Tab-separated table of C-alpha atoms and ligand atoms in Angstrom:
chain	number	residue	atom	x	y	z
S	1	UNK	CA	4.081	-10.528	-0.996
S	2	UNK	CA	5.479	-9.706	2.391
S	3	UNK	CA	7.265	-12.494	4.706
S	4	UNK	CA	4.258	-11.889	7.020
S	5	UNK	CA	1.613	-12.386	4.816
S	6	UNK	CA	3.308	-15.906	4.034
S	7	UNK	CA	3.638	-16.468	7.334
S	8	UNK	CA	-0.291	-15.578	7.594
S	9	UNK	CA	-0.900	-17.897	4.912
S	10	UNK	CA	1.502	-20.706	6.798
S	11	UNK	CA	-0.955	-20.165	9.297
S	12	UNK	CA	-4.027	-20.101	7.984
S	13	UNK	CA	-2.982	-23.278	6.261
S	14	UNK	CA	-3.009	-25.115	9.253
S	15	UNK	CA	-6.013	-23.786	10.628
S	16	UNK	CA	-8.784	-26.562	11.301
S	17	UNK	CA	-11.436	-25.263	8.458
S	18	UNK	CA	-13.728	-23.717	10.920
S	19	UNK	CA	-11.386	-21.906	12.511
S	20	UNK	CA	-10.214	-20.592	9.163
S	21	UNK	CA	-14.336	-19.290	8.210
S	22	UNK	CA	-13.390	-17.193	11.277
S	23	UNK	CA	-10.491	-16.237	10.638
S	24	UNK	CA	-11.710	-15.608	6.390
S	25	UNK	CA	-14.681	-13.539	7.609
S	26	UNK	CA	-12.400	-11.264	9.880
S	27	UNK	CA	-9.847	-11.061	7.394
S	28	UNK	CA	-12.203	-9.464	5.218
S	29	UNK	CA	-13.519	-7.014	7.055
S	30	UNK	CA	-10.062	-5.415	7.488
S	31	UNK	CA	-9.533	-4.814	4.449
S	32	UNK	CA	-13.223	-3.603	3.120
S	33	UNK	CA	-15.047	-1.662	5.126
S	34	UNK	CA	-15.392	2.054	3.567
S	35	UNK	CA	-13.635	0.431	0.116
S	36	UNK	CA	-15.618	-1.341	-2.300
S	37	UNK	CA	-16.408	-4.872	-1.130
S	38	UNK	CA	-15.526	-6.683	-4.187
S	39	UNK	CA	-17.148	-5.071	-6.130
S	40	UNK	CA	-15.432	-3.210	-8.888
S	41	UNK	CA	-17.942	-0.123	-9.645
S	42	UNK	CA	-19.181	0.859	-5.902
S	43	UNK	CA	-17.080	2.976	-3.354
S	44	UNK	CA	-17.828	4.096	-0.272
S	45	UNK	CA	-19.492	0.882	1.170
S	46	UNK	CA	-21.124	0.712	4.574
S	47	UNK	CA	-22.386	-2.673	5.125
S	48	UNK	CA	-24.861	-3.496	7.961
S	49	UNK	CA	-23.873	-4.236	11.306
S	50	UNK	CA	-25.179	-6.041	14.467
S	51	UNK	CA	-27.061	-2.910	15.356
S	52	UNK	CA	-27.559	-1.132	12.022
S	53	UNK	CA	-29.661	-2.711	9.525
S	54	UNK	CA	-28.887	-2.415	5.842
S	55	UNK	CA	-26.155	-1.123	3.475
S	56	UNK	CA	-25.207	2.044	1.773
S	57	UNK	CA	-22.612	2.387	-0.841
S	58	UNK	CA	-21.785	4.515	-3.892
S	59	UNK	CA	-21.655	3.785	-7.734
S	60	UNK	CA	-20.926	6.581	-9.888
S	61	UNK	CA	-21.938	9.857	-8.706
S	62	UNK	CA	-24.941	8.406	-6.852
S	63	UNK	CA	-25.261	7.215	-3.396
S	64	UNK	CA	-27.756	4.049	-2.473
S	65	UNK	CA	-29.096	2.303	0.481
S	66	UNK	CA	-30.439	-1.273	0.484
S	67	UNK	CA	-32.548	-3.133	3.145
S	68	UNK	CA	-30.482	-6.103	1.937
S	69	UNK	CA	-27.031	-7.144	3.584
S	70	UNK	CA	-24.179	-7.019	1.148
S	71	UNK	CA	-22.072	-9.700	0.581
S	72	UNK	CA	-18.435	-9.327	0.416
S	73	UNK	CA	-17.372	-10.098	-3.255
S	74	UNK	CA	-14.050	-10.107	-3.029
S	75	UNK	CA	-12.142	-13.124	-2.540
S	76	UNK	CA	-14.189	-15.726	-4.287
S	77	UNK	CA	-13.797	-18.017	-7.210
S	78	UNK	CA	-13.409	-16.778	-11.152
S	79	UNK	CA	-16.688	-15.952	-12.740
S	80	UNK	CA	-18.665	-15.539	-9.340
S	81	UNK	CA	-21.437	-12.875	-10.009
S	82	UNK	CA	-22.596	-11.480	-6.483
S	83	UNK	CA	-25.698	-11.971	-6.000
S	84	UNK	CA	-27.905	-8.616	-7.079
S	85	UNK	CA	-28.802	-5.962	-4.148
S	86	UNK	CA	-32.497	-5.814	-3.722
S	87	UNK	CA	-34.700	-2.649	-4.568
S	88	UNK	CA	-31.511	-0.407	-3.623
S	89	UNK	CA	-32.885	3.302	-2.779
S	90	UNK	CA	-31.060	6.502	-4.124
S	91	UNK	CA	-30.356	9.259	-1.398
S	92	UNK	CA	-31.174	12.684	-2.863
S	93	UNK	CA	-28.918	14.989	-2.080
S	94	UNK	CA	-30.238	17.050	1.011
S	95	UNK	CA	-32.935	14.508	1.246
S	96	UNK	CA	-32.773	14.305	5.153
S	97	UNK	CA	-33.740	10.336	5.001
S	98	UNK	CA	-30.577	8.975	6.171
S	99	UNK	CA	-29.544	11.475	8.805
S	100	UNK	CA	-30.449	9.688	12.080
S	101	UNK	CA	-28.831	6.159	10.646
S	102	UNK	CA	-25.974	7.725	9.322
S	103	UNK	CA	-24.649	10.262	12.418
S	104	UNK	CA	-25.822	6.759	14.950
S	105	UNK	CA	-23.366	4.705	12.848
S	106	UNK	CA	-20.689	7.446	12.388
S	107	UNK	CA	-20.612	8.017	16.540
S	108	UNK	CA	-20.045	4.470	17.105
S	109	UNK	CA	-17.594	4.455	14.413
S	110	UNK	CA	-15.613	7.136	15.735
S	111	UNK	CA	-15.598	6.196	19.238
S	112	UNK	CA	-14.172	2.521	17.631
S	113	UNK	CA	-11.674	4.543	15.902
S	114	UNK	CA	-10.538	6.450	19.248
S	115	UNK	CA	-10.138	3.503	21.561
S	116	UNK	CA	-8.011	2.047	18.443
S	117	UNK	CA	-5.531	4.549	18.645
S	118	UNK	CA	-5.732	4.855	22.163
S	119	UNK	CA	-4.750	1.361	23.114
S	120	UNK	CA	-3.195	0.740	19.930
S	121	UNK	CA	-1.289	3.700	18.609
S	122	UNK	CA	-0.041	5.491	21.541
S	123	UNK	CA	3.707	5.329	20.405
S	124	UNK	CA	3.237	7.939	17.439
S	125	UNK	CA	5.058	11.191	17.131
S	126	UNK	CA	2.381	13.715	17.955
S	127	UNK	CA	-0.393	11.464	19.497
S	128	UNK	CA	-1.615	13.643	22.045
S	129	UNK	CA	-2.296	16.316	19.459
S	130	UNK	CA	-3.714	13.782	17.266
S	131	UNK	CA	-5.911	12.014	20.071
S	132	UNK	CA	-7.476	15.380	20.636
S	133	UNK	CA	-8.401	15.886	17.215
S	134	UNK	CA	-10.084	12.872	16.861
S	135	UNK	CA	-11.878	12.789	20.293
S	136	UNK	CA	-13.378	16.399	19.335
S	137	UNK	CA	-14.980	14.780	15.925
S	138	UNK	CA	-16.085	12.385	17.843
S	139	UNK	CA	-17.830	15.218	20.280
S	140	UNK	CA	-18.745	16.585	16.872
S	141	UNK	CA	-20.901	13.548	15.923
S	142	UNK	CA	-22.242	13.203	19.245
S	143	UNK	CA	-23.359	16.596	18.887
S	144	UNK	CA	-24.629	15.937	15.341
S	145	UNK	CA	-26.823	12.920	16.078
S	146	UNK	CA	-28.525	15.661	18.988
S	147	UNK	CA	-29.083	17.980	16.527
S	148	UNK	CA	-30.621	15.769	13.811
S	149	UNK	CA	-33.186	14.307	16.872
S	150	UNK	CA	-34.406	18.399	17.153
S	151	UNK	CA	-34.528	18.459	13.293
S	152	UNK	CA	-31.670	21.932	13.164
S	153	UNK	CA	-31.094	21.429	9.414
S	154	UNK	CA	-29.008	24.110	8.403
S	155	UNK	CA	-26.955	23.805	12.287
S	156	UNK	CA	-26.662	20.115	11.413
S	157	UNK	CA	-24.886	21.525	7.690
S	158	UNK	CA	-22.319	23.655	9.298
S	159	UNK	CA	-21.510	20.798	11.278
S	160	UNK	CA	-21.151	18.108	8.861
S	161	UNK	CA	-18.817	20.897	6.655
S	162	UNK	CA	-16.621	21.194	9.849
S	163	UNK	CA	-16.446	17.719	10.685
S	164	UNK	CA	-15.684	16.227	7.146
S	165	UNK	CA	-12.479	18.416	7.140
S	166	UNK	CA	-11.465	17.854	10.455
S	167	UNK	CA	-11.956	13.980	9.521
S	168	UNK	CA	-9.505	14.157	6.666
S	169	UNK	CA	-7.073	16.490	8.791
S	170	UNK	CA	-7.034	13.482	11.147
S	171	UNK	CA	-6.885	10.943	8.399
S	172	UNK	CA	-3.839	12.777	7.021
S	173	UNK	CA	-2.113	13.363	10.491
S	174	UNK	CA	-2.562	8.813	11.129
S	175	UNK	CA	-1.364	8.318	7.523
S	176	UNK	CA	2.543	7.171	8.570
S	177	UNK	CA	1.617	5.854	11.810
S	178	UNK	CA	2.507	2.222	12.965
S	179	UNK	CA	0.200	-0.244	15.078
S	180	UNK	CA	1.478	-2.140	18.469
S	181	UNK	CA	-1.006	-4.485	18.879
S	182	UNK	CA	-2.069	-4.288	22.741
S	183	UNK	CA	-5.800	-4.662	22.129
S	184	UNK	CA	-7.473	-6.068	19.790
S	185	UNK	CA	-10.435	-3.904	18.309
S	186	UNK	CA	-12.029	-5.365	15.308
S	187	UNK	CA	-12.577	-4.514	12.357
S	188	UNK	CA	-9.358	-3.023	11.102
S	189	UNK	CA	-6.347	-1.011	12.020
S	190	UNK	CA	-7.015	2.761	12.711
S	191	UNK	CA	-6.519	3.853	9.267
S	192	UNK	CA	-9.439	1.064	7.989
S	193	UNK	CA	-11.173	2.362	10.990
S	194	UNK	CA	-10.933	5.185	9.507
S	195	UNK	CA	-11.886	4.763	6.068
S	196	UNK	CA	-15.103	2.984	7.032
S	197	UNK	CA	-16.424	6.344	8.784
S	198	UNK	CA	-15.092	8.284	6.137
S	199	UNK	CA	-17.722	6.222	3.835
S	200	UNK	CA	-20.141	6.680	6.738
S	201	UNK	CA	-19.356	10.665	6.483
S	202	UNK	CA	-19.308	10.628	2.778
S	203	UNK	CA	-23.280	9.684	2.611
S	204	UNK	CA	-23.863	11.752	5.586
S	205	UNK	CA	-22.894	14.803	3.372
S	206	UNK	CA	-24.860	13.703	0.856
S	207	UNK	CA	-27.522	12.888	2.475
S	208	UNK	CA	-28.028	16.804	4.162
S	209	UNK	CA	-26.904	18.432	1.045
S	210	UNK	CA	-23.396	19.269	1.437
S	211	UNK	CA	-21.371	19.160	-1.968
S	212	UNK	CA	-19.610	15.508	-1.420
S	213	UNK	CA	-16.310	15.744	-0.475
S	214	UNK	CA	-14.011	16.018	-3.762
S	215	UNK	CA	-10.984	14.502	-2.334
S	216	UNK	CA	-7.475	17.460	-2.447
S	217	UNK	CA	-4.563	15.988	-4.380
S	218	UNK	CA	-2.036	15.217	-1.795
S	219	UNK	CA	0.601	18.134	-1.850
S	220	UNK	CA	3.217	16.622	-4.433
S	221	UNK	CA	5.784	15.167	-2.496
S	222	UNK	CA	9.464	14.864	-3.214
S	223	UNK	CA	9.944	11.135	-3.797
S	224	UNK	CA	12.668	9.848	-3.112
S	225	UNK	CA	14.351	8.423	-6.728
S	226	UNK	CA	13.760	4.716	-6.786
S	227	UNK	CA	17.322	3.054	-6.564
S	228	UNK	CA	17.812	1.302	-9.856
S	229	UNK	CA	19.881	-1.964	-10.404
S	230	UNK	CA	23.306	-0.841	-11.672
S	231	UNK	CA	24.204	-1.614	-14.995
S	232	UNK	CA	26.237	-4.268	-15.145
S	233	UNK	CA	29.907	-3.625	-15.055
S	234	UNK	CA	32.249	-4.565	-18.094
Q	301	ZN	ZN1	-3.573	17.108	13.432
Q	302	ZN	ZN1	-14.828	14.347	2.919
C-alpha cells in the first residue's frame, strides 16, 4: 500500500460518516467504471447514469443490457451476494438495438475524457499530438450518433472499425502519463475515463456487428531485471 493511500485512509478516518458515503460512492466510481463492478465474471460494465437509464456489461462472450441499475459489488462485507440483475437482455451481434444509447453515451464520454486531459494532463510529452487524436474520436462519435439517427448501417460499421482503433491508439499513447490535478472532473483519471468508453465502445461493436475487439498483446517489452536483495555477505 502506497504512503498516499494511508494517508487517504488517515483521512477518510476522520471524515464525519456522511461525508465519508460521499466520499465511498466517489471512490468507487474511479476505480469501476468500464471494469467489472465487483463482480468477478462480468467485464466491460456500463452502469446507468443521470441521463442514461440502465446498464450493460459483459459475461463470457455475451454482452447484456438491464433496465435495472447495477450495484457496485465491490467493497462490501464477506459473503455479500449482489443482489440479482433483473430480466437482463442479450445484444445480438449486429442487432442495431443499442446503437442510439450506446454512440449518446460514448459522445458524452469522450468529450469527459477530453476536458480531462485538457485541464488535467497538459504537462505530457506529446500532448498536442495526443489532444488531437482524441478530439477527432470524439468528432468521430459525434458523427456516429448522426449517422445512426439516418439509419447508414454499413457507414455507421466503417466508422465504429475506425474509431475502436483509434481509441486504443489513444489509450496506448495516455498509458505513462501523470495527472496535475487543476480541475476536478469526476469520475476517474483520464485513463478510467478512458476505460469506461472503451466498455461503452466494446458493446457498440457488438451491437452493429463488428467482430469485438480481441485486445493485441502489448509488444513485449524489455523489462528492466527486478533488483534482487544481495545475498548476504560472509
Ligand atoms: Zn498518438
Ligand atoms: Zn476495441
Amino acid at each position: 500500500m502506497s504512503a498516499r493511500m494511508y494517508i487517504g485512509l488517515a483521512i477518510l478516518a476522520a471524515l464525519p460518516s456522511s461525508a465519508m458515503a460521499q466520499h465511498r460512492h466517489h471512490h468507487h466510481h474511479h476505480h469501476h467504471h468500464g471494469s467489472n463492478y465487483g463482480y468477478s465474471n462480468w467485464n466491460y460494465v456500463v452502469p446507468h447514469t443521470h441521463q442514461y437509464r440502465g446498464a450493460y456489461y459483459t459475461q463470457g462472450n455475451s454482452s447484456y443490457y438491464t433496465q435495472s441499475p447495477i450495484v457496485y459489488a465491490g467493497v462490501t462485507q464477506a459473503g455479500y451476494v449482489p443482489p440479482p440483475v433483473q430480466q437482463p437482455q442479450q445484444l445480438q451481434f449486429g442487432g442495431f438495438s443499442y446503437c442510439n444509447d450506446l454512440t449518446g453515451r460514448l459522445e458524452a464520454q469522450l468529450n469527459l475524457l477530453c476536458l480531462e486531459l485538457h485541464y488535467n494532463y497538459q504537462h505530457n510529452p506529446d500532448f498536442a499530438h495526443t489532444y488531437r487524436e482524441a478530439y477527432n474520436i470524439l468528432q468521430l462519435a459525434k458523427q456516429l450518433h448522426a449517422l445512426d439517427h439516418q439509419g447508414q448501417r454499413e457507414a455507421i460499421r466503417q466508422a465504429v472499425t475506425d474509431l475502436d482503433q483509434q481509441y486504443h491508439h489513444v489509450q496506448q499513447d495516455i498509458a505513462p502519463w501523470t495527472r496535475q490535478d487543476r480541475r476536478h472532473i469526476p469520475p476517474g483519471d483520464a485513463i478510467q475515463k478512458a476505460s469506461a468508453g472503451e466498455a461503452m465502445l466494446h458493446h457498440l461493436c457488438f451491437d452493429v456487428g463488428v467482430n469485438p475487439h480481441v485486445a493485441q498483446p502489448m509488444p513485449p517489452r524489455l523489462a528492466p531485471t527486478p533488483e534482487l536483495g544481495p545475498t548476504p555477505g560472509n
